[in-house]
Amino acid sequence: MKRSGKKAATDRNFVVALSRGLDVLRAFRPNDGLLGNQEIAARTNLPKPTISRLTYTLTKLGYLTPVPRFEKYQLAPSAMALGYAALANLGVRHLSEPYREEVMRATGGAVAVGGRDRLSMIYFGQSRNGLTLGVQLDVGSRIPMATTAMGRAYIWALPDDERAALLRELRDHYGSRWPKMRDGIERSGELVAKRGFAISAGEWQDDVHAVGVALQLNDGTGPCAFNCGAPAFRFTEERLLNDIGPRLVAMVRNIEQALGGVAPQSRKAESKKSKSGGKVARVAEGIR
């Protein structure tokens, strides 16, 4: 789990203890069950004595439940209530459900909506059926931003300055793996400018192909993104480009209209922007 310690150290309004406590809660992932102090320390990069104090405090506050038999913890109802409250306030999750279900039935793919969680995307809505074997993600699942269709669509929905800052974070995080990821993000930027969607064909998981489309809102909450994915044998690259991609773009534009959002610039405008600055991705400072 990447931490923003340098930035926090220079921000007098930043409460480090609170940040660390939230990092402990974030260490729990879907289907984890129980975690011990050692496992939490490994996921948060915090010293084990610090973790011990934090888990003790969170237990006293009702956010963790201790399981003495295994010397481990699980999330308590108070912690889960925070997540459910957040989901209840995400209107796009509820409004998009019938649209997601329709595309799922038409394509046989799993359709999800998610938002940014540091350098990942986190699902807050998911529609799937028995045909989407191999795509076993659910609400609360995290996927990497740099190699997935949803994440790449999100990246290219950001304003230039925010995208540049994010790309620098990704570069620093991935180190020697970054050049290959950067190339995939560049290609996605060009595809988003021309067609309105990004793809990931085996770049995250070898046997999973997916399309991603960002949703822009005018309420100041920033973009989120949708994807539609399936096993590679079901979603060939040709089908991603000529069927799934255009279908998902149409779905997201309908959702934007229903939410009172604003659609991104026209394809013509995006294409003009791309040509004026060379490769779309190189507009973003820090991608190199």
PDB file of C-alpha atoms in Angstrom, residues 9-288:
ATOM      1  CA  ALA A   9       5.050  15.647   6.619  1.00  0.00           C
ATOM      2  CA  THR A  10       4.847  19.132   5.094  1.00  0.00           C
ATOM      3  CA  ASP A  11       1.104  19.600   5.649  1.00  0.00           C
ATOM      4  CA  ARG A  12       0.404  20.954   9.147  1.00  0.00           C
ATOM      5  CA  ASN A  13      -3.311  20.192   8.777  1.00  0.00           C
ATOM      6  CA  PHE A  14      -2.683  16.515   8.053  1.00  0.00           C
ATOM      7  CA  VAL A  15      -3.436  14.183  11.001  1.00  0.00           C
ATOM      8  CA  VAL A  16      -0.971  11.320  10.652  1.00  0.00           C
ATOM      9  CA  ALA A  17      -2.576   9.142  13.349  1.00  0.00           C
ATOM     10  CA  LEU A  18      -5.950   9.311  11.596  1.00  0.00           C
ATOM     11  CA  SER A  19      -4.326   8.486   8.271  1.00  0.00           C
ATOM     12  CA  ARG A  20      -2.649   5.417   9.747  1.00  0.00           C
ATOM     13  CA  GLY A  21      -5.861   4.231  11.352  1.00  0.00           C
ATOM     14  CA  LEU A  22      -7.671   4.463   8.031  1.00  0.00           C
ATOM     15  CA  ASP A  23      -4.811   2.618   6.359  1.00  0.00           C
ATOM     16  CA  VAL A  24      -5.430  -0.269   8.747  1.00  0.00           C
ATOM     17  CA  LEU A  25      -9.094  -0.414   7.728  1.00  0.00           C
ATOM     18  CA  ARG A  26      -8.126  -0.185   4.049  1.00  0.00           C
ATOM     19  CA  ALA A  27      -5.845  -3.201   4.474  1.00  0.00           C
ATOM     20  CA  PHE A  28      -8.923  -5.473   4.604  1.00  0.00           C
ATOM     21  CA  ARG A  29      -9.982  -6.637   1.161  1.00  0.00           C
ATOM     22  CA  PRO A  30     -13.037  -8.527  -0.078  1.00  0.00           C
ATOM     23  CA  ASN A  31     -12.896 -12.209   0.866  1.00  0.00           C
ATOM     24  CA  ASP A  32      -9.957 -11.639   3.239  1.00  0.00           C
ATOM     25  CA  GLY A  33     -11.805 -12.786   6.331  1.00  0.00           C
ATOM     26  CA  LEU A  34      -9.322 -12.414   9.179  1.00  0.00           C
ATOM     27  CA  LEU A  35      -6.044 -10.479   9.282  1.00  0.00           C
ATOM     28  CA  GLY A  36      -3.387 -10.448  11.987  1.00  0.00           C
ATOM     29  CA  ASN A  37      -1.144  -7.576  13.005  1.00  0.00           C
ATOM     30  CA  GLN A  38       1.749  -8.961  10.993  1.00  0.00           C
ATOM     31  CA  GLU A  39      -0.323  -9.167   7.812  1.00  0.00           C
ATOM     32  CA  ILE A  40      -1.693  -5.663   8.333  1.00  0.00           C
ATOM     33  CA  ALA A  41       1.836  -4.340   8.943  1.00  0.00           C
ATOM     34  CA  ALA A  42       3.001  -5.882   5.660  1.00  0.00           C
ATOM     35  CA  ARG A  43       0.127  -4.315   3.725  1.00  0.00           C
ATOM     36  CA  THR A  44       0.458  -0.850   5.239  1.00  0.00           C
ATOM     37  CA  ASN A  45       4.266  -0.623   5.553  1.00  0.00           C
ATOM     38  CA  LEU A  46       3.831   0.425   9.181  1.00  0.00           C
ATOM     39  CA  PRO A  47       5.821  -0.989  12.135  1.00  0.00           C
ATOM     40  CA  LYS A  48       4.150  -3.866  13.930  1.00  0.00           C
ATOM     41  CA  PRO A  49       4.120  -2.050  17.328  1.00  0.00           C
ATOM     42  CA  THR A  50       2.258   0.837  15.666  1.00  0.00           C
ATOM     43  CA  ILE A  51      -0.202  -1.623  14.133  1.00  0.00           C
ATOM     44  CA  SER A  52      -0.797  -3.201  17.530  1.00  0.00           C
ATOM     45  CA  ARG A  53      -1.787   0.158  19.014  1.00  0.00           C
ATOM     46  CA  LEU A  54      -3.971   1.010  16.040  1.00  0.00           C
ATOM     47  CA  THR A  55      -5.849  -2.306  16.029  1.00  0.00           C
ATOM     48  CA  TYR A  56      -6.378  -1.987  19.782  1.00  0.00           C
ATOM     49  CA  THR A  57      -7.826   1.516  19.327  1.00  0.00           C
ATOM     50  CA  LEU A  58     -10.012   0.504  16.378  1.00  0.00           C
ATOM     51  CA  THR A  59     -11.311  -2.433  18.396  1.00  0.00           C
ATOM     52  CA  LYS A  60     -12.248  -0.124  21.268  1.00  0.00           C
ATOM     53  CA  LEU A  61     -14.038   2.180  18.810  1.00  0.00           C
ATOM     54  CA  GLY A  62     -15.999  -0.710  17.307  1.00  0.00           C
ATOM     55  CA  TYR A  63     -14.407  -0.712  13.848  1.00  0.00           C
ATOM     56  CA  LEU A  64     -12.583  -4.040  14.287  1.00  0.00           C
ATOM     57  CA  THR A  65     -13.680  -7.258  15.950  1.00  0.00           C
ATOM     58  CA  PRO A  66     -10.907  -9.336  17.575  1.00  0.00           C
ATOM     59  CA  VAL A  67     -10.870 -13.104  17.111  1.00  0.00           C
ATOM     60  CA  PRO A  68      -8.682 -14.203  20.046  1.00  0.00           C
ATOM     61  CA  ARG A  69      -8.505 -17.832  18.985  1.00  0.00           C
ATOM     62  CA  PHE A  70      -6.497 -16.891  15.890  1.00  0.00           C
ATOM     63  CA  GLU A  71      -5.020 -13.620  17.228  1.00  0.00           C
ATOM     64  CA  LYS A  72      -6.540 -11.831  14.270  1.00  0.00           C
ATOM     65  CA  TYR A  73      -9.210  -9.234  13.454  1.00  0.00           C
ATOM     66  CA  GLN A  74     -12.109  -8.756  11.102  1.00  0.00           C
ATOM     67  CA  LEU A  75     -14.014  -5.640  10.086  1.00  0.00           C
ATOM     68  CA  ALA A  76     -16.822  -4.857  12.514  1.00  0.00           C
ATOM     69  CA  PRO A  77     -20.308  -3.629  11.557  1.00  0.00           C
ATOM     70  CA  SER A  78     -19.335  -0.013  12.320  1.00  0.00           C
ATOM     71  CA  ALA A  79     -16.651  -0.132   9.627  1.00  0.00           C
ATOM     72  CA  MET A  80     -18.957  -1.791   7.130  1.00  0.00           C
ATOM     73  CA  ALA A  81     -21.638   0.812   7.842  1.00  0.00           C
ATOM     74  CA  LEU A  82     -19.293   3.491   6.517  1.00  0.00           C
ATOM     75  CA  GLY A  83     -18.994   1.634   3.228  1.00  0.00           C
ATOM     76  CA  TYR A  84     -22.716   1.053   2.896  1.00  0.00           C
ATOM     77  CA  ALA A  85     -23.403   4.715   3.644  1.00  0.00           C
ATOM     78  CA  ALA A  86     -20.980   5.720   0.898  1.00  0.00           C
ATOM     79  CA  LEU A  87     -22.606   3.332  -1.575  1.00  0.00           C
ATOM     80  CA  ALA A  88     -26.048   4.686  -0.704  1.00  0.00           C
ATOM     81  CA  ASN A  89     -24.900   8.167  -1.677  1.00  0.00           C
ATOM     82  CA  LEU A  90     -23.563   7.091  -5.065  1.00  0.00           C
ATOM     83  CA  GLY A  91     -26.529   7.833  -7.281  1.00  0.00           C
ATOM     84  CA  VAL A  92     -24.695   6.615 -10.364  1.00  0.00           C
ATOM     85  CA  ARG A  93     -24.513   3.116  -8.886  1.00  0.00           C
ATOM     86  CA  HIS A  94     -28.275   2.820  -8.566  1.00  0.00           C
ATOM     87  CA  LEU A  95     -29.237   4.668 -11.726  1.00  0.00           C
ATOM     88  CA  SER A  96     -26.767   2.730 -13.875  1.00  0.00           C
ATOM     89  CA  GLU A  97     -27.954  -0.699 -12.776  1.00  0.00           C
ATOM     90  CA  PRO A  98     -30.602  -1.275 -15.463  1.00  0.00           C
ATOM     91  CA  TYR A  99     -28.198  -0.012 -18.142  1.00  0.00           C
ATOM     92  CA  ARG A 100     -25.478  -2.345 -16.872  1.00  0.00           C
ATOM     93  CA  GLU A 101     -27.882  -5.277 -16.771  1.00  0.00           C
ATOM     94  CA  GLU A 102     -28.962  -4.618 -20.364  1.00  0.00           C
ATOM     95  CA  VAL A 103     -25.377  -4.577 -21.689  1.00  0.00           C
ATOM     96  CA  MET A 104     -24.521  -7.648 -19.614  1.00  0.00           C
ATOM     97  CA  ARG A 105     -27.391  -9.589 -21.175  1.00  0.00           C
ATOM     98  CA  ALA A 106     -26.578  -8.373 -24.692  1.00  0.00           C
ATOM     99  CA  THR A 107     -22.851  -9.111 -24.573  1.00  0.00           C
ATOM    100  CA  GLY A 108     -22.414 -11.897 -22.032  1.00  0.00           C
ATOM    101  CA  GLY A 109     -19.783  -9.791 -20.264  1.00  0.00           C
ATOM    102  CA  ALA A 110     -19.525  -8.515 -16.702  1.00  0.00           C
ATOM    103  CA  VAL A 111     -20.283  -4.786 -16.469  1.00  0.00           C
ATOM    104  CA  ALA A 112     -18.999  -2.708 -13.560  1.00  0.00           C
ATOM    105  CA  VAL A 113     -18.689   0.889 -12.430  1.00  0.00           C
ATOM    106  CA  GLY A 114     -15.850   2.111 -10.253  1.00  0.00           C
ATOM    107  CA  GLY A 115     -13.920   5.075  -8.938  1.00  0.00           C
ATOM    108  CA  ARG A 116     -10.354   5.880  -8.014  1.00  0.00           C
ATOM    109  CA  ASP A 117      -8.759   4.425  -4.892  1.00  0.00           C
ATOM    110  CA  ARG A 118      -5.211   5.835  -4.854  1.00  0.00           C
ATOM    111  CA  LEU A 119      -3.483   4.038  -7.736  1.00  0.00           C
ATOM    112  CA  SER A 120      -6.290   1.522  -8.209  1.00  0.00           C
ATOM    113  CA  MET A 121      -9.925   1.519  -9.233  1.00  0.00           C
ATOM    114  CA  ILE A 122     -12.491   0.157  -6.775  1.00  0.00           C
ATOM    115  CA  TYR A 123     -15.789  -1.374  -7.865  1.00  0.00           C
ATOM    116  CA  PHE A 124     -18.934   0.102  -6.363  1.00  0.00           C
ATOM    117  CA  GLY A 125     -21.376  -1.542  -8.747  1.00  0.00           C
ATOM    118  CA  GLN A 126     -21.204  -4.843 -10.626  1.00  0.00           C
ATOM    119  CA  SER A 127     -23.500  -6.797 -12.963  1.00  0.00           C
ATOM    120  CA  ARG A 128     -22.573 -10.298 -14.061  1.00  0.00           C
ATOM    121  CA  ASN A 129     -24.091 -13.696 -14.780  1.00  0.00           C
ATOM    122  CA  GLY A 130     -23.057 -17.298 -15.269  1.00  0.00           C
ATOM    123  CA  LEU A 131     -21.530 -16.561 -18.669  1.00  0.00           C
ATOM    124  CA  THR A 132     -18.786 -14.396 -17.166  1.00  0.00           C
ATOM    125  CA  LEU A 133     -16.765 -17.224 -15.632  1.00  0.00           C
ATOM    126  CA  GLY A 134     -13.213 -16.056 -14.982  1.00  0.00           C
ATOM    127  CA  VAL A 135     -14.307 -12.511 -14.091  1.00  0.00           C
ATOM    128  CA  GLN A 136     -14.960 -13.006 -10.376  1.00  0.00           C
ATOM    129  CA  LEU A 137     -14.768  -9.410  -9.146  1.00  0.00           C
ATOM    130  CA  ASP A 138     -17.458  -7.845  -7.001  1.00  0.00           C
ATOM    131  CA  VAL A 139     -18.332  -4.643  -5.156  1.00  0.00           C
ATOM    132  CA  GLY A 140     -15.285  -3.561  -3.158  1.00  0.00           C
ATOM    133  CA  SER A 141     -12.787  -5.282  -5.458  1.00  0.00           C
ATOM    134  CA  ARG A 142      -9.732  -3.260  -6.467  1.00  0.00           C
ATOM    135  CA  ILE A 143      -8.038  -3.459  -9.849  1.00  0.00           C
ATOM    136  CA  PRO A 144      -4.845  -1.722 -10.994  1.00  0.00           C
ATOM    137  CA  MET A 145      -5.338   1.571 -12.792  1.00  0.00           C
ATOM    138  CA  ALA A 146      -2.422   1.390 -15.229  1.00  0.00           C
ATOM    139  CA  THR A 147      -3.205  -1.928 -16.925  1.00  0.00           C
ATOM    140  CA  THR A 148      -6.994  -2.131 -16.930  1.00  0.00           C
ATOM    141  CA  ALA A 149      -9.545  -0.691 -19.318  1.00  0.00           C
ATOM    142  CA  MET A 150     -11.491   0.972 -16.497  1.00  0.00           C
ATOM    143  CA  GLY A 151      -8.354   2.558 -15.077  1.00  0.00           C
ATOM    144  CA  ARG A 152      -7.101   3.823 -18.422  1.00  0.00           C
ATOM    145  CA  ALA A 153     -10.485   5.325 -19.259  1.00  0.00           C
ATOM    146  CA  TYR A 154     -10.399   7.121 -15.915  1.00  0.00           C
ATOM    147  CA  ILE A 155      -6.877   8.458 -16.540  1.00  0.00           C
ATOM    148  CA  TRP A 156      -7.915  10.058 -19.831  1.00  0.00           C
ATOM    149  CA  ALA A 157     -11.005  11.637 -18.311  1.00  0.00           C
ATOM    150  CA  LEU A 158      -8.906  13.759 -15.945  1.00  0.00           C
ATOM    151  CA  PRO A 159      -7.856  17.369 -16.597  1.00  0.00           C
ATOM    152  CA  ASP A 160      -4.305  17.637 -17.957  1.00  0.00           C
ATOM    153  CA  ASP A 161      -2.707  18.768 -14.693  1.00  0.00           C
ATOM    154  CA  GLU A 162      -4.390  16.049 -12.610  1.00  0.00           C
ATOM    155  CA  ARG A 163      -3.488  13.412 -15.180  1.00  0.00           C
ATOM    156  CA  ALA A 164       0.156  14.556 -15.195  1.00  0.00           C
ATOM    157  CA  ALA A 165       0.361  14.289 -11.409  1.00  0.00           C
ATOM    158  CA  LEU A 166      -1.242  10.833 -11.455  1.00  0.00           C
ATOM    159  CA  LEU A 167       1.104   9.583 -14.162  1.00  0.00           C
ATOM    160  CA  ARG A 168       4.092  10.696 -12.125  1.00  0.00           C
ATOM    161  CA  GLU A 169       2.733   8.757  -9.145  1.00  0.00           C
ATOM    162  CA  LEU A 170       2.282   5.670 -11.304  1.00  0.00           C
ATOM    163  CA  ARG A 171       5.788   6.029 -12.739  1.00  0.00           C
ATOM    164  CA  ASP A 172       7.336   6.300  -9.283  1.00  0.00           C
ATOM    165  CA  HIS A 173       5.270   3.389  -7.965  1.00  0.00           C
ATOM    166  CA  TYR A 174       6.015   0.907 -10.750  1.00  0.00           C
ATOM    167  CA  GLY A 175       9.663   1.771 -11.414  1.00  0.00           C
ATOM    168  CA  SER A 176      11.175  -0.523 -14.048  1.00  0.00           C
ATOM    169  CA  ARG A 177       7.749  -1.869 -15.006  1.00  0.00           C
ATOM    170  CA  TRP A 178       6.513   1.594 -15.946  1.00  0.00           C
ATOM    171  CA  PRO A 179       7.718   1.881 -19.597  1.00  0.00           C
ATOM    172  CA  LYS A 180       5.558  -1.047 -20.743  1.00  0.00           C
ATOM    173  CA  MET A 181       2.567   0.263 -18.788  1.00  0.00           C
ATOM    174  CA  ARG A 182       3.145   3.758 -20.164  1.00  0.00           C
ATOM    175  CA  ASP A 183       2.962   2.431 -23.721  1.00  0.00           C
ATOM    176  CA  GLY A 184      -0.399   0.835 -22.983  1.00  0.00           C
ATOM    177  CA  ILE A 185      -1.690   4.073 -21.479  1.00  0.00           C
ATOM    178  CA  GLU A 186      -0.480   6.012 -24.553  1.00  0.00           C
ATOM    179  CA  ARG A 187      -2.315   3.665 -26.884  1.00  0.00           C
ATOM    180  CA  SER A 188      -5.430   3.993 -24.760  1.00  0.00           C
ATOM    181  CA  GLY A 189      -5.243   7.782 -24.934  1.00  0.00           C
ATOM    182  CA  GLU A 190      -5.232   7.654 -28.714  1.00  0.00           C
ATOM    183  CA  LEU A 191      -8.142   5.197 -28.763  1.00  0.00           C
ATOM    184  CA  VAL A 192     -10.170   7.270 -26.290  1.00  0.00           C
ATOM    185  CA  ALA A 193      -9.624  10.359 -28.475  1.00  0.00           C
ATOM    186  CA  LYS A 194     -10.776   8.535 -31.608  1.00  0.00           C
ATOM    187  CA  ARG A 195     -13.412   6.109 -30.365  1.00  0.00           C
ATOM    188  CA  GLY A 196     -14.359   7.148 -26.820  1.00  0.00           C
ATOM    189  CA  PHE A 197     -13.191   3.963 -25.078  1.00  0.00           C
ATOM    190  CA  ALA A 198     -10.037   2.246 -23.814  1.00  0.00           C
ATOM    191  CA  ILE A 199      -9.223  -1.455 -24.008  1.00  0.00           C
ATOM    192  CA  SER A 200      -7.081  -3.921 -22.092  1.00  0.00           C
ATOM    193  CA  ALA A 201      -6.519  -7.179 -23.922  1.00  0.00           C
ATOM    194  CA  GLY A 202      -4.632  -9.493 -21.592  1.00  0.00           C
ATOM    195  CA  GLU A 203      -2.520  -6.674 -20.155  1.00  0.00           C
ATOM    196  CA  TRP A 204      -3.841  -7.076 -16.633  1.00  0.00           C
ATOM    197  CA  GLN A 205      -4.756 -10.758 -16.667  1.00  0.00           C
ATOM    198  CA  ASP A 206      -3.788 -12.905 -19.647  1.00  0.00           C
ATOM    199  CA  ASP A 207      -7.219 -14.450 -20.022  1.00  0.00           C
ATOM    200  CA  VAL A 208      -9.363 -11.331 -19.515  1.00  0.00           C
ATOM    201  CA  HIS A 209     -10.261  -8.758 -22.187  1.00  0.00           C
ATOM    202  CA  ALA A 210     -12.208  -5.600 -21.404  1.00  0.00           C
ATOM    203  CA  VAL A 211     -13.358  -2.188 -22.593  1.00  0.00           C
ATOM    204  CA  GLY A 212     -13.510   0.925 -20.389  1.00  0.00           C
ATOM    205  CA  VAL A 213     -15.448   4.187 -20.730  1.00  0.00           C
ATOM    206  CA  ALA A 214     -15.333   7.167 -18.384  1.00  0.00           C
ATOM    207  CA  LEU A 215     -18.398   8.994 -17.147  1.00  0.00           C
ATOM    208  CA  GLN A 216     -18.137  12.754 -16.653  1.00  0.00           C
ATOM    209  CA  LEU A 217     -20.411  14.636 -14.261  1.00  0.00           C
ATOM    210  CA  ASN A 218     -20.905  18.353 -13.775  1.00  0.00           C
ATOM    211  CA  ASP A 219     -21.414  18.252  -9.997  1.00  0.00           C
ATOM    212  CA  GLY A 220     -17.742  18.532  -9.078  1.00  0.00           C
ATOM    213  CA  THR A 221     -17.352  14.927  -7.952  1.00  0.00           C
ATOM    214  CA  GLY A 222     -14.938  14.030 -10.738  1.00  0.00           C
ATOM    215  CA  PRO A 223     -15.118  11.142 -13.202  1.00  0.00           C
ATOM    216  CA  CYS A 224     -15.842   7.509 -12.601  1.00  0.00           C
ATOM    217  CA  ALA A 225     -15.547   4.725 -15.150  1.00  0.00           C
ATOM    218  CA  PHE A 226     -17.356   1.660 -16.437  1.00  0.00           C
ATOM    219  CA  ASN A 227     -15.964  -1.507 -17.920  1.00  0.00           C
ATOM    220  CA  CYS A 228     -17.301  -4.550 -19.714  1.00  0.00           C
ATOM    221  CA  GLY A 229     -15.098  -7.613 -19.580  1.00  0.00           C
ATOM    222  CA  ALA A 230     -15.118 -11.334 -20.247  1.00  0.00           C
ATOM    223  CA  PRO A 231     -12.721 -14.234 -20.836  1.00  0.00           C
ATOM    224  CA  ALA A 232     -10.483 -13.564 -23.832  1.00  0.00           C
ATOM    225  CA  PHE A 233     -12.010 -16.343 -25.953  1.00  0.00           C
ATOM    226  CA  ARG A 234     -15.407 -14.647 -25.648  1.00  0.00           C
ATOM    227  CA  PHE A 235     -14.247 -11.037 -26.165  1.00  0.00           C
ATOM    228  CA  THR A 236     -11.746 -11.069 -29.025  1.00  0.00           C
ATOM    229  CA  GLU A 237      -9.858  -7.855 -29.763  1.00  0.00           C
ATOM    230  CA  GLU A 238     -11.945  -7.409 -32.918  1.00  0.00           C
ATOM    231  CA  ARG A 239     -15.135  -7.665 -30.901  1.00  0.00           C
ATOM    232  CA  LEU A 240     -13.796  -5.245 -28.285  1.00  0.00           C
ATOM    233  CA  LEU A 241     -13.199  -2.635 -30.984  1.00  0.00           C
ATOM    234  CA  ASN A 242     -16.259  -3.130 -33.148  1.00  0.00           C
ATOM    235  CA  ASP A 243     -18.987  -4.263 -30.748  1.00  0.00           C
ATOM    236  CA  ILE A 244     -18.270  -3.998 -27.020  1.00  0.00           C
ATOM    237  CA  GLY A 245     -16.548  -0.603 -27.139  1.00  0.00           C
ATOM    238  CA  PRO A 246     -19.224   1.279 -29.111  1.00  0.00           C
ATOM    239  CA  ARG A 247     -21.956  -0.434 -27.079  1.00  0.00           C
ATOM    240  CA  LEU A 248     -20.393   0.665 -23.770  1.00  0.00           C
ATOM    241  CA  VAL A 249     -19.891   4.224 -25.034  1.00  0.00           C
ATOM    242  CA  ALA A 250     -23.588   4.430 -25.922  1.00  0.00           C
ATOM    243  CA  MET A 251     -24.527   3.080 -22.502  1.00  0.00           C
ATOM    244  CA  VAL A 252     -22.401   5.605 -20.624  1.00  0.00           C
ATOM    245  CA  ARG A 253     -23.660   8.534 -22.688  1.00  0.00           C
ATOM    246  CA  ASN A 254     -27.235   7.511 -21.861  1.00  0.00           C
ATOM    247  CA  ILE A 255     -26.341   7.343 -18.160  1.00  0.00           C
ATOM    248  CA  GLU A 256     -24.711  10.787 -18.327  1.00  0.00           C
ATOM    249  CA  GLN A 257     -27.855  12.204 -19.864  1.00  0.00           C
ATOM    250  CA  ALA A 258     -30.043  10.566 -17.228  1.00  0.00           C
ATOM    251  CA  LEU A 259     -27.832  11.930 -14.445  1.00  0.00           C
ATOM    252  CA  GLY A 260     -27.785  15.426 -15.910  1.00  0.00           C
ATOM    253  CA  GLY A 261     -24.068  15.097 -16.559  1.00  0.00           C
ATOM    254  CA  VAL A 262     -22.019  16.516 -19.372  1.00  0.00           C
ATOM    255  CA  ALA A 263     -20.575  14.477 -22.189  1.00  0.00           C
ATOM    256  CA  PRO A 264     -16.877  14.763 -22.985  1.00  0.00           C
ATOM    257  CA  GLN A 265     -15.709  16.802 -25.961  1.00  0.00           C
ATOM    258  CA  SER A 266     -16.807  15.566 -29.346  1.00  0.00           C
ATOM    259  CA  ARG A 267     -14.654  13.070 -31.141  1.00  0.00           C
ATOM    260  CA  LYS A 268     -13.747  15.740 -33.636  1.00  0.00           C
ATOM    261  CA  ALA A 269     -12.502  18.058 -30.903  1.00  0.00           C
ATOM    262  CA  GLU A 270     -10.595  15.272 -29.206  1.00  0.00           C
ATOM    263  CA  SER A 271      -8.992  14.263 -32.480  1.00  0.00           C
ATOM    264  CA  LYS A 272      -7.946  17.847 -33.161  1.00  0.00           C
ATOM    265  CA  LYS A 273      -6.423  18.072 -29.684  1.00  0.00           C
ATOM    266  CA  SER A 274      -4.511  14.859 -30.279  1.00  0.00           C
ATOM    267  CA  LYS A 275      -3.048  16.031 -33.592  1.00  0.00           C
ATOM    268  CA  SER A 276      -2.001  19.393 -32.208  1.00  0.00           C
ATOM    269  CA  GLY A 277       0.119  17.820 -29.494  1.00  0.00           C
ATOM    270  CA  GLY A 278       1.542  14.696 -31.143  1.00  0.00           C
ATOM    271  CA  LYS A 279       0.774  11.526 -29.253  1.00  0.00           C
ATOM    272  CA  VAL A 280      -2.055  12.187 -26.833  1.00  0.00           C
ATOM    273  CA  ALA A 281      -0.202  10.697 -23.889  1.00  0.00           C
ATOM    274  CA  ARG A 282       2.811  12.958 -24.345  1.00  0.00           C
ATOM    275  CA  VAL A 283       0.672  15.964 -23.532  1.00  0.00           C
ATOM    276  CA  ALA A 284       0.846  14.798 -19.930  1.00  0.00           C
ATOM    277  CA  GLU A 285       4.029  15.886 -18.223  1.00  0.00           C
ATOM    278  CA  GLY A 286       5.713  13.086 -16.353  1.00  0.00           C
ATOM    279  CA  ILE A 287       4.595  10.137 -18.453  1.00  0.00           C
ATOM    280  CA  ARG A 288       8.214   9.607 -19.396  1.00  0.00           C
TER     281      ARG A 288
END
